Amino acid sequence: MASAAGASAFSKLWNSPVGPKTIHFWAPAMKWGLVIAGLGDLARPVDQISVRQQLSLAATGIIWTRWSTIITPRNYSLATVNFFVGCTAAYQLARVALEGDKNKEEAVPAAVAQKVGSAKSEE
């Protein structure tokens, strides 16, 4: 009885509208490569991150996450991978924004010190 249930579960998956015989299965499987690459980029210095690339990845991740839940058949594996593509890109954008804020905070005291130094030299 257990083998019949196992065979039935396998054939159900195999013949599913989002099963391995369709693009609905393989596209999300291959798209995990973008998530893995995004996670690998966490070690990359912030000045080497492409803001345009990360903006496009975040936007497409959000858009396709929604789209994959309203199409027929609903493709939750596609929704999941697109959600993580969007999350990794958003995290990279947050890193860039925080680094920019940190650089501004460091630039202000340096500019003030330069003005104070130039004012002292004029006296």
mmCIF file of N, CA and C in Angstrom:
data_model
loop_
_atom_site.group_PDB
_atom_site.id
_atom_site.type_symbol
_atom_site.label_atom_id
_atom_site.label_comp_id
_atom_site.label_asym_id
_atom_site.label_seq_id
_atom_site.Cartn_x
_atom_site.Cartn_y
_atom_site.Cartn_z
ATOM 1 N N MET A 1 0.818 -1.188 0.000
ATOM 2 C CA MET A 1 0.000 0.000 0.000
ATOM 3 C C MET A 1 0.868 1.260 0.000
ATOM 4 N N ALA A 2 1.988 1.236 0.758
ATOM 5 C CA ALA A 2 2.860 2.404 0.835
ATOM 6 C C ALA A 2 3.517 2.682 -0.511
ATOM 7 N N SER A 3 3.907 1.628 -1.242
ATOM 8 C CA SER A 3 4.534 1.849 -2.536
ATOM 9 C C SER A 3 3.535 2.403 -3.539
ATOM 10 N N ALA A 4 2.287 2.009 -3.439
ATOM 11 C CA ALA A 4 1.251 2.550 -4.321
ATOM 12 C C ALA A 4 1.038 4.030 -4.032
ATOM 13 N N ALA A 5 1.067 4.398 -2.754
ATOM 14 C CA ALA A 5 0.917 5.804 -2.389
ATOM 15 C C ALA A 5 2.133 6.599 -2.847
ATOM 16 N N GLY A 6 3.337 6.003 -2.715
ATOM 17 C CA GLY A 6 4.554 6.667 -3.170
ATOM 18 C C GLY A 6 4.558 6.859 -4.675
ATOM 19 N N ALA A 7 4.145 5.823 -5.396
ATOM 20 C CA ALA A 7 4.083 5.928 -6.851
ATOM 21 C C ALA A 7 3.039 6.946 -7.260
ATOM 22 N N SER A 8 1.949 6.976 -6.532
ATOM 23 C CA SER A 8 0.898 7.939 -6.832
ATOM 24 C C SER A 8 1.381 9.368 -6.591
ATOM 25 N N ALA A 9 2.117 9.582 -5.494
ATOM 26 C CA ALA A 9 2.648 10.909 -5.191
ATOM 27 C C ALA A 9 3.660 11.336 -6.248
ATOM 28 N N PHE A 10 4.511 10.394 -6.679
ATOM 29 C CA PHE A 10 5.490 10.713 -7.715
ATOM 30 C C PHE A 10 4.801 11.048 -9.034
ATOM 31 N N SER A 11 3.839 10.238 -9.431
ATOM 32 C CA SER A 11 3.150 10.504 -10.697
ATOM 33 C C SER A 11 2.341 11.792 -10.618
ATOM 34 N N LYS A 12 1.838 12.102 -9.421
ATOM 35 C CA LYS A 12 1.108 13.359 -9.232
ATOM 36 C C LYS A 12 2.053 14.547 -9.444
ATOM 37 N N LEU A 13 3.254 14.472 -8.859
ATOM 38 C CA LEU A 13 4.254 15.518 -9.042
ATOM 39 C C LEU A 13 4.707 15.580 -10.500
ATOM 40 N N TRP A 14 4.981 14.423 -11.087
ATOM 41 C CA TRP A 14 5.485 14.353 -12.453
ATOM 42 C C TRP A 14 4.492 14.958 -13.453
ATOM 43 N N ASN A 15 3.226 14.715 -13.252
ATOM 44 C CA ASN A 15 2.196 15.191 -14.179
ATOM 45 C C ASN A 15 1.562 16.506 -13.749
ATOM 46 N N SER A 16 2.084 17.127 -12.713
ATOM 47 C CA SER A 16 1.557 18.397 -12.214
ATOM 48 C C SER A 16 1.776 19.505 -13.243
ATOM 49 N N PRO A 17 0.891 20.521 -13.265
ATOM 50 C CA PRO A 17 1.104 21.664 -14.175
ATOM 51 C C PRO A 17 2.370 22.463 -13.876
ATOM 52 N N VAL A 18 2.923 22.282 -12.687
ATOM 53 C CA VAL A 18 4.185 22.949 -12.343
ATOM 54 C C VAL A 18 5.267 21.916 -12.027
ATOM 55 N N GLY A 19 5.132 20.723 -12.597
ATOM 56 C CA GLY A 19 6.074 19.635 -12.346
ATOM 57 C C GLY A 19 7.305 19.718 -13.228
ATOM 58 N N PRO A 20 8.201 18.727 -13.092
ATOM 59 C CA PRO A 20 9.479 18.746 -13.796
ATOM 60 C C PRO A 20 9.385 18.601 -15.314
ATOM 61 N N LYS A 21 8.222 18.329 -15.841
ATOM 62 C CA LYS A 21 8.075 18.263 -17.299
ATOM 63 C C LYS A 21 7.758 19.632 -17.901
ATOM 64 N N THR A 22 7.717 20.677 -17.071
ATOM 65 C CA THR A 22 7.329 22.009 -17.553
ATOM 66 C C THR A 22 8.402 23.048 -17.240
ATOM 67 N N ILE A 23 8.304 24.168 -17.912
ATOM 68 C CA ILE A 23 9.204 25.297 -17.646
ATOM 69 C C ILE A 23 8.904 25.908 -16.282
ATOM 70 N N HIS A 24 7.684 25.716 -15.787
ATOM 71 C CA HIS A 24 7.297 26.261 -14.489
ATOM 72 C C HIS A 24 8.113 25.649 -13.349
ATOM 73 N N PHE A 25 8.712 24.517 -13.590
ATOM 74 C CA PHE A 25 9.567 23.878 -12.595
ATOM 75 C C PHE A 25 11.019 24.319 -12.774
ATOM 76 N N TRP A 26 11.509 24.307 -14.001
ATOM 77 C CA TRP A 26 12.934 24.526 -14.257
ATOM 78 C C TRP A 26 13.352 25.986 -14.190
ATOM 79 N N ALA A 27 12.493 26.915 -14.558
ATOM 80 C CA ALA A 27 12.863 28.330 -14.489
ATOM 81 C C ALA A 27 13.187 28.763 -13.054
ATOM 82 N N PRO A 28 12.321 28.461 -12.079
ATOM 83 C CA PRO A 28 12.688 28.829 -10.701
ATOM 84 C C PRO A 28 13.923 28.079 -10.199
ATOM 85 N N ALA A 29 14.073 26.832 -10.617
ATOM 86 C CA ALA A 29 15.236 26.059 -10.177
ATOM 87 C C ALA A 29 16.533 26.732 -10.640
ATOM 88 N N MET A 30 16.554 27.210 -11.868
ATOM 89 C CA MET A 30 17.754 27.863 -12.389
ATOM 90 C C MET A 30 17.925 29.271 -11.825
ATOM 91 N N LYS A 31 16.824 29.915 -11.473
ATOM 92 C CA LYS A 31 16.891 31.285 -10.977
ATOM 93 C C LYS A 31 17.518 31.364 -9.578
ATOM 94 N N TRP A 32 17.597 30.246 -8.889
ATOM 95 C CA TRP A 32 18.277 30.246 -7.593
ATOM 96 C C TRP A 32 19.737 30.650 -7.748
ATOM 97 N N GLY A 33 20.277 30.526 -8.952
ATOM 98 C CA GLY A 33 21.647 30.984 -9.210
ATOM 99 C C GLY A 33 21.804 32.475 -8.942
ATOM 100 N N LEU A 34 20.748 33.267 -9.225
ATOM 101 C CA LEU A 34 20.803 34.704 -8.932
ATOM 102 C C LEU A 34 20.856 34.961 -7.430
ATOM 103 N N VAL A 35 20.121 34.171 -6.685
ATOM 104 C CA VAL A 35 20.138 34.325 -5.229
ATOM 105 C C VAL A 35 21.513 33.952 -4.687
ATOM 106 N N ILE A 36 22.064 32.870 -5.171
ATOM 107 C CA ILE A 36 23.395 32.437 -4.721
ATOM 108 C C ILE A 36 24.442 33.494 -5.076
ATOM 109 N N ALA A 37 24.350 34.059 -6.277
ATOM 110 C CA ALA A 37 25.287 35.122 -6.669
ATOM 111 C C ALA A 37 25.117 36.347 -5.781
ATOM 112 N N GLY A 38 23.877 36.683 -5.454
ATOM 113 C CA GLY A 38 23.622 37.818 -4.563
ATOM 114 C C GLY A 38 24.201 37.596 -3.176
ATOM 115 N N LEU A 39 24.077 36.378 -2.685
ATOM 116 C CA LEU A 39 24.660 36.063 -1.385
ATOM 117 C C LEU A 39 26.187 36.104 -1.446
ATOM 118 N N GLY A 40 26.742 35.689 -2.571
ATOM 119 C CA GLY A 40 28.194 35.769 -2.749
ATOM 120 C C GLY A 40 28.681 37.209 -2.787
ATOM 121 N N ASP A 41 27.843 38.108 -3.275
ATOM 122 C CA ASP A 41 28.213 39.520 -3.353
ATOM 123 C C ASP A 41 28.200 40.220 -1.995
ATOM 124 N N LEU A 42 27.716 39.553 -0.976
ATOM 125 C CA LEU A 42 27.730 40.166 0.356
ATOM 126 C C LEU A 42 29.157 40.420 0.831
ATOM 127 N N ALA A 43 30.099 39.660 0.310
ATOM 128 C CA ALA A 43 31.504 39.843 0.677
ATOM 129 C C ALA A 43 32.171 40.930 -0.163
ATOM 130 N N ARG A 44 31.507 41.380 -1.201
ATOM 131 C CA ARG A 44 32.074 42.392 -2.098
ATOM 132 C C ARG A 44 32.071 43.763 -1.413
ATOM 133 N N PRO A 45 33.122 44.557 -1.601
ATOM 134 C CA PRO A 45 33.132 45.916 -1.049
ATOM 135 C C PRO A 45 31.979 46.741 -1.629
ATOM 136 N N VAL A 46 31.457 47.634 -0.823
ATOM 137 C CA VAL A 46 30.274 48.405 -1.210
ATOM 138 C C VAL A 46 30.536 49.253 -2.451
ATOM 139 N N ASP A 47 31.737 49.762 -2.605
ATOM 140 C CA ASP A 47 32.015 50.616 -3.766
ATOM 141 C C ASP A 47 32.030 49.842 -5.083
ATOM 142 N N GLN A 48 32.009 48.527 -5.026
ATOM 143 C CA GLN A 48 31.980 47.712 -6.241
ATOM 144 C C GLN A 48 30.577 47.194 -6.571
ATOM 145 N N ILE A 49 29.572 47.602 -5.808
ATOM 146 C CA ILE A 49 28.200 47.152 -6.045
ATOM 147 C C ILE A 49 27.548 48.079 -7.062
ATOM 148 N N SER A 50 26.917 47.497 -8.078
ATOM 149 C CA SER A 50 26.214 48.273 -9.088
ATOM 150 C C SER A 50 24.806 48.589 -8.586
ATOM 151 N N VAL A 51 24.553 49.863 -8.332
ATOM 152 C CA VAL A 51 23.237 50.269 -7.821
ATOM 153 C C VAL A 51 22.161 50.009 -8.866
ATOM 154 N N ARG A 52 22.437 50.290 -10.123
ATOM 155 C CA ARG A 52 21.442 50.052 -11.180
ATOM 156 C C ARG A 52 21.074 48.571 -11.274
ATOM 157 N N GLN A 53 22.073 47.716 -11.200
ATOM 158 C CA GLN A 53 21.810 46.276 -11.273
ATOM 159 C C GLN A 53 20.971 45.833 -10.079
ATOM 160 N N GLN A 54 21.311 46.305 -8.895
ATOM 161 C CA GLN A 54 20.575 45.902 -7.705
ATOM 162 C C GLN A 54 19.152 46.475 -7.709
ATOM 163 N N LEU A 55 18.976 47.690 -8.235
ATOM 164 C CA LEU A 55 17.623 48.247 -8.368
ATOM 165 C C LEU A 55 16.769 47.404 -9.307
ATOM 166 N N SER A 56 17.359 46.996 -10.421
ATOM 167 C CA SER A 56 16.587 46.180 -11.367
ATOM 168 C C SER A 56 16.278 44.804 -10.787
ATOM 169 N N LEU A 57 17.213 44.205 -10.062
ATOM 170 C CA LEU A 57 16.950 42.910 -9.433
ATOM 171 C C LEU A 57 15.875 43.024 -8.353
ATOM 172 N N ALA A 58 15.925 44.089 -7.565
ATOM 173 C CA ALA A 58 14.912 44.278 -6.520
ATOM 174 C C ALA A 58 13.535 44.488 -7.137
ATOM 175 N N ALA A 59 13.463 45.328 -8.167
ATOM 176 C CA ALA A 59 12.169 45.599 -8.814
ATOM 177 C C ALA A 59 11.593 44.348 -9.463
ATOM 178 N N THR A 60 12.424 43.629 -10.209
ATOM 179 C CA THR A 60 11.900 42.424 -10.856
ATOM 180 C C THR A 60 11.550 41.358 -9.833
ATOM 181 N N GLY A 61 12.310 41.286 -8.746
ATOM 182 C CA GLY A 61 11.979 40.324 -7.697
ATOM 183 C C GLY A 61 10.607 40.585 -7.100
ATOM 184 N N ILE A 62 10.322 41.862 -6.824
ATOM 185 C CA ILE A 62 9.023 42.218 -6.249
ATOM 186 C C ILE A 62 7.894 41.993 -7.256
ATOM 187 N N ILE A 63 8.091 42.461 -8.483
ATOM 188 C CA ILE A 63 7.044 42.334 -9.504
ATOM 189 C C ILE A 63 6.734 40.874 -9.797
ATOM 190 N N TRP A 64 7.770 40.070 -10.014
ATOM 191 C CA TRP A 64 7.551 38.663 -10.378
ATOM 192 C C TRP A 64 7.050 37.833 -9.212
ATOM 193 N N THR A 65 7.356 38.242 -7.986
ATOM 194 C CA THR A 65 6.791 37.531 -6.835
ATOM 195 C C THR A 65 5.274 37.655 -6.862
ATOM 196 N N ARG A 66 4.794 38.847 -7.084
ATOM 197 C CA ARG A 66 3.345 39.062 -7.153
ATOM 198 C C ARG A 66 2.751 38.341 -8.358
ATOM 199 N N TRP A 67 3.396 38.485 -9.508
ATOM 200 C CA TRP A 67 2.864 37.894 -10.733
ATOM 201 C C TRP A 67 2.733 36.376 -10.621
ATOM 202 N N SER A 68 3.699 35.736 -10.004
ATOM 203 C CA SER A 68 3.676 34.276 -9.947
ATOM 204 C C SER A 68 2.598 33.736 -9.015
ATOM 205 N N THR A 69 1.987 34.593 -8.216
ATOM 206 C CA THR A 69 0.872 34.147 -7.378
ATOM 207 C C THR A 69 -0.486 34.397 -8.023
ATOM 208 N N ILE A 70 -0.533 35.160 -9.126
ATOM 209 C CA ILE A 70 -1.828 35.425 -9.760
ATOM 210 C C ILE A 70 -1.994 34.709 -11.097
ATOM 211 N N ILE A 71 -0.915 34.112 -11.609
ATOM 212 C CA ILE A 71 -1.024 33.370 -12.865
ATOM 213 C C ILE A 71 -1.659 32.010 -12.618
ATOM 214 N N THR A 72 -2.049 31.365 -13.689
ATOM 215 C CA THR A 72 -2.545 29.987 -13.604
ATOM 216 C C THR A 72 -1.600 29.116 -14.403
ATOM 217 N N PRO A 73 -1.019 28.095 -13.843
ATOM 218 C CA PRO A 73 -1.120 27.657 -12.454
ATOM 219 C C PRO A 73 -0.273 28.531 -11.541
ATOM 220 N N ARG A 74 -0.726 28.681 -10.300
ATOM 221 C CA ARG A 74 0.064 29.439 -9.327
ATOM 222 C C ARG A 74 1.398 28.724 -9.139
ATOM 223 N N ASN A 75 2.451 29.513 -9.177
ATOM 224 C CA ASN A 75 3.788 28.921 -9.103
ATOM 225 C C ASN A 75 4.488 29.447 -7.859
ATOM 226 N N TYR A 76 4.311 28.731 -6.764
ATOM 227 C CA TYR A 76 4.881 29.178 -5.494
ATOM 228 C C TYR A 76 6.393 29.037 -5.443
ATOM 229 N N SER A 77 6.956 28.120 -6.200
ATOM 230 C CA SER A 77 8.425 28.030 -6.225
ATOM 231 C C SER A 77 9.008 29.247 -6.942
ATOM 232 N N LEU A 78 8.342 29.724 -7.978
ATOM 233 C CA LEU A 78 8.771 30.948 -8.655
ATOM 234 C C LEU A 78 8.606 32.156 -7.741
ATOM 235 N N ALA A 79 7.516 32.190 -6.997
ATOM 236 C CA ALA A 79 7.298 33.289 -6.048
ATOM 237 C C ALA A 79 8.390 33.309 -4.990
ATOM 238 N N THR A 80 8.753 32.158 -4.498
ATOM 239 C CA THR A 80 9.774 32.064 -3.456
ATOM 240 C C THR A 80 11.132 32.540 -3.953
ATOM 241 N N VAL A 81 11.550 32.073 -5.106
ATOM 242 C CA VAL A 81 12.867 32.463 -5.608
ATOM 243 C C VAL A 81 12.890 33.954 -5.937
ATOM 244 N N ASN A 82 11.808 34.500 -6.487
ATOM 245 C CA ASN A 82 11.778 35.926 -6.789
ATOM 246 C C ASN A 82 11.766 36.766 -5.516
ATOM 247 N N PHE A 83 11.114 36.285 -4.482
ATOM 248 C CA PHE A 83 11.130 36.981 -3.201
ATOM 249 C C PHE A 83 12.568 37.092 -2.686
ATOM 250 N N PHE A 84 13.319 36.002 -2.771
ATOM 251 C CA PHE A 84 14.698 36.028 -2.279
ATOM 252 C C PHE A 84 15.616 36.834 -3.199
ATOM 253 N N VAL A 85 15.344 36.868 -4.493
ATOM 254 C CA VAL A 85 16.107 37.748 -5.395
ATOM 255 C C VAL A 85 15.895 39.197 -4.967
ATOM 256 N N GLY A 86 14.644 39.566 -4.729
ATOM 257 C CA GLY A 86 14.332 40.923 -4.289
ATOM 258 C C GLY A 86 14.956 41.259 -2.948
ATOM 259 N N CYS A 87 14.936 40.299 -2.023
ATOM 260 C CA CYS A 87 15.513 40.532 -0.689
ATOM 261 C C CYS A 87 17.023 40.729 -0.741
ATOM 262 N N THR A 88 17.717 39.903 -1.503
ATOM 263 C CA THR A 88 19.174 40.058 -1.567
ATOM 264 C C THR A 88 19.547 41.380 -2.236
ATOM 265 N N ALA A 89 18.800 41.783 -3.261
ATOM 266 C CA ALA A 89 19.078 43.059 -3.919
ATOM 267 C C ALA A 89 18.761 44.230 -2.995
ATOM 268 N N ALA A 90 17.661 44.141 -2.257
ATOM 269 C CA ALA A 90 17.307 45.213 -1.324
ATOM 270 C C ALA A 90 18.365 45.335 -0.221
ATOM 271 N N TYR A 91 18.883 44.212 0.224
ATOM 272 C CA TYR A 91 19.935 44.249 1.243
ATOM 273 C C TYR A 91 21.190 44.932 0.700
ATOM 274 N N GLN A 92 21.533 44.632 -0.546
ATOM 275 C CA GLN A 92 22.715 45.275 -1.153
ATOM 276 C C GLN A 92 22.480 46.788 -1.278
ATOM 277 N N LEU A 93 21.274 47.182 -1.657
ATOM 278 C CA LEU A 93 20.970 48.612 -1.761
ATOM 279 C C LEU A 93 21.043 49.286 -0.393
ATOM 280 N N ALA A 94 20.608 48.588 0.642
ATOM 281 C CA ALA A 94 20.699 49.137 1.999
ATOM 282 C C ALA A 94 22.169 49.311 2.397
ATOM 283 N N ARG A 95 23.002 48.351 2.012
ATOM 284 C CA ARG A 95 24.441 48.478 2.302
ATOM 285 C C ARG A 95 25.015 49.721 1.638
ATOM 286 N N VAL A 96 24.640 49.961 0.379
ATOM 287 C CA VAL A 96 25.137 51.135 -0.346
ATOM 288 C C VAL A 96 24.648 52.416 0.319
ATOM 289 N N ALA A 97 23.371 52.450 0.704
ATOM 290 C CA ALA A 97 22.812 53.648 1.332
ATOM 291 C C ALA A 97 23.477 53.924 2.676
ATOM 292 N N LEU A 98 23.682 52.891 3.473
ATOM 293 C CA LEU A 98 24.316 53.082 4.781
ATOM 294 C C LEU A 98 25.764 53.524 4.637
ATOM 295 N N GLU A 99 26.460 53.002 3.645
ATOM 296 C CA GLU A 99 27.848 53.413 3.403
ATOM 297 C C GLU A 99 27.888 54.875 2.964
ATOM 298 N N GLY A 100 26.918 55.298 2.151
ATOM 299 C CA GLY A 100 26.848 56.694 1.728
ATOM 300 C C GLY A 100 26.611 57.624 2.903
ATOM 301 N N ASP A 101 25.724 57.222 3.830
ATOM 302 C CA ASP A 101 25.473 58.025 5.025
ATOM 303 C C ASP A 101 26.730 58.117 5.889
ATOM 304 N N LYS A 102 27.444 57.009 6.005
ATOM 305 C CA LYS A 102 28.658 56.982 6.815
ATOM 306 C C LYS A 102 29.713 57.910 6.209
ATOM 307 N N ASN A 103 29.824 57.909 4.882
ATOM 308 C CA ASN A 103 30.799 58.775 4.217
ATOM 309 C C ASN A 103 30.435 60.246 4.398
ATOM 310 N N LYS A 104 29.133 60.566 4.383
ATOM 311 C CA LYS A 104 28.713 61.957 4.588
ATOM 312 C C LYS A 104 29.054 62.416 5.995
ATOM 313 N N GLU A 105 28.828 61.543 6.980
ATOM 314 C CA GLU A 105 29.146 61.894 8.370
ATOM 315 C C GLU A 105 30.640 62.128 8.542
ATOM 316 N N GLU A 106 31.470 61.355 7.848
ATOM 317 C CA GLU A 106 32.918 61.531 7.940
ATOM 318 C C GLU A 106 33.373 62.774 7.184
ATOM 319 N N ALA A 107 32.662 63.137 6.111
ATOM 320 C CA ALA A 107 33.053 64.283 5.294
ATOM 321 C C ALA A 107 32.761 65.603 5.998
ATOM 322 N N VAL A 108 31.702 65.671 6.770
ATOM 323 C CA VAL A 108 31.332 66.921 7.438
ATOM 324 C C VAL A 108 32.403 67.353 8.440
ATOM 325 N N PRO A 109 32.858 66.516 9.369
ATOM 326 C CA PRO A 109 33.920 66.966 10.286
ATOM 327 C C PRO A 109 35.209 67.338 9.554
ATOM 328 N N ALA A 110 35.523 66.641 8.479
ATOM 329 C CA ALA A 110 36.732 66.973 7.723
ATOM 330 C C ALA A 110 36.593 68.354 7.080
ATOM 331 N N ALA A 111 35.414 68.664 6.557
ATOM 332 C CA ALA A 111 35.193 69.969 5.942
ATOM 333 C C ALA A 111 35.236 71.081 6.990
ATOM 334 N N VAL A 112 34.662 70.805 8.156
ATOM 335 C CA VAL A 112 34.690 71.795 9.236
ATOM 336 C C VAL A 112 36.130 72.023 9.690
ATOM 337 N N ALA A 113 36.888 70.967 9.846
ATOM 338 C CA ALA A 113 38.280 71.097 10.263
ATOM 339 C C ALA A 113 39.087 71.878 9.229
ATOM 340 N N GLN A 114 38.787 71.646 7.962
ATOM 341 C CA GLN A 114 39.499 72.373 6.904
ATOM 342 C C GLN A 114 39.172 73.862 6.968
ATOM 343 N N LYS A 115 37.896 74.203 7.191
ATOM 344 C CA LYS A 115 37.510 75.620 7.282
ATOM 345 C C LYS A 115 38.117 76.271 8.514
ATOM 346 N N VAL A 116 38.141 75.551 9.637
ATOM 347 C CA VAL A 116 38.729 76.093 10.860
ATOM 348 C C VAL A 116 40.232 76.301 10.652
ATOM 349 N N GLY A 117 40.864 75.352 9.985
ATOM 350 C CA GLY A 117 42.308 75.476 9.719
ATOM 351 C C GLY A 117 42.608 76.643 8.803
ATOM 352 N N SER A 118 41.762 76.852 7.783
ATOM 353 C CA SER A 118 42.005 77.966 6.862
ATOM 354 C C SER A 118 41.696 79.291 7.529
ATOM 355 N N ALA A 119 40.737 79.314 8.454
ATOM 356 C CA ALA A 119 40.421 80.550 9.169
ATOM 357 C C ALA A 119 41.563 80.930 10.100
ATOM 358 N N LYS A 120 42.183 79.932 10.743
ATOM 359 C CA LYS A 120 43.301 80.196 11.642
ATOM 360 C C LYS A 120 44.520 80.705 10.877
ATOM 361 N N SER A 121 44.723 80.179 9.670
ATOM 362 C CA SER A 121 45.894 80.595 8.894
ATOM 363 C C SER A 121 45.726 82.012 8.374
ATOM 364 N N GLU A 122 44.480 82.470 8.210
ATOM 365 C CA GLU A 122 44.254 83.847 7.744
ATOM 366 C C GLU A 122 44.524 84.852 8.844
ATOM 367 N N GLU A 123 44.380 84.431 10.107
ATOM 368 C CA GLU A 123 44.589 85.349 11.239
ATOM 369 C C GLU A 123 46.014 85.538 11.490
#
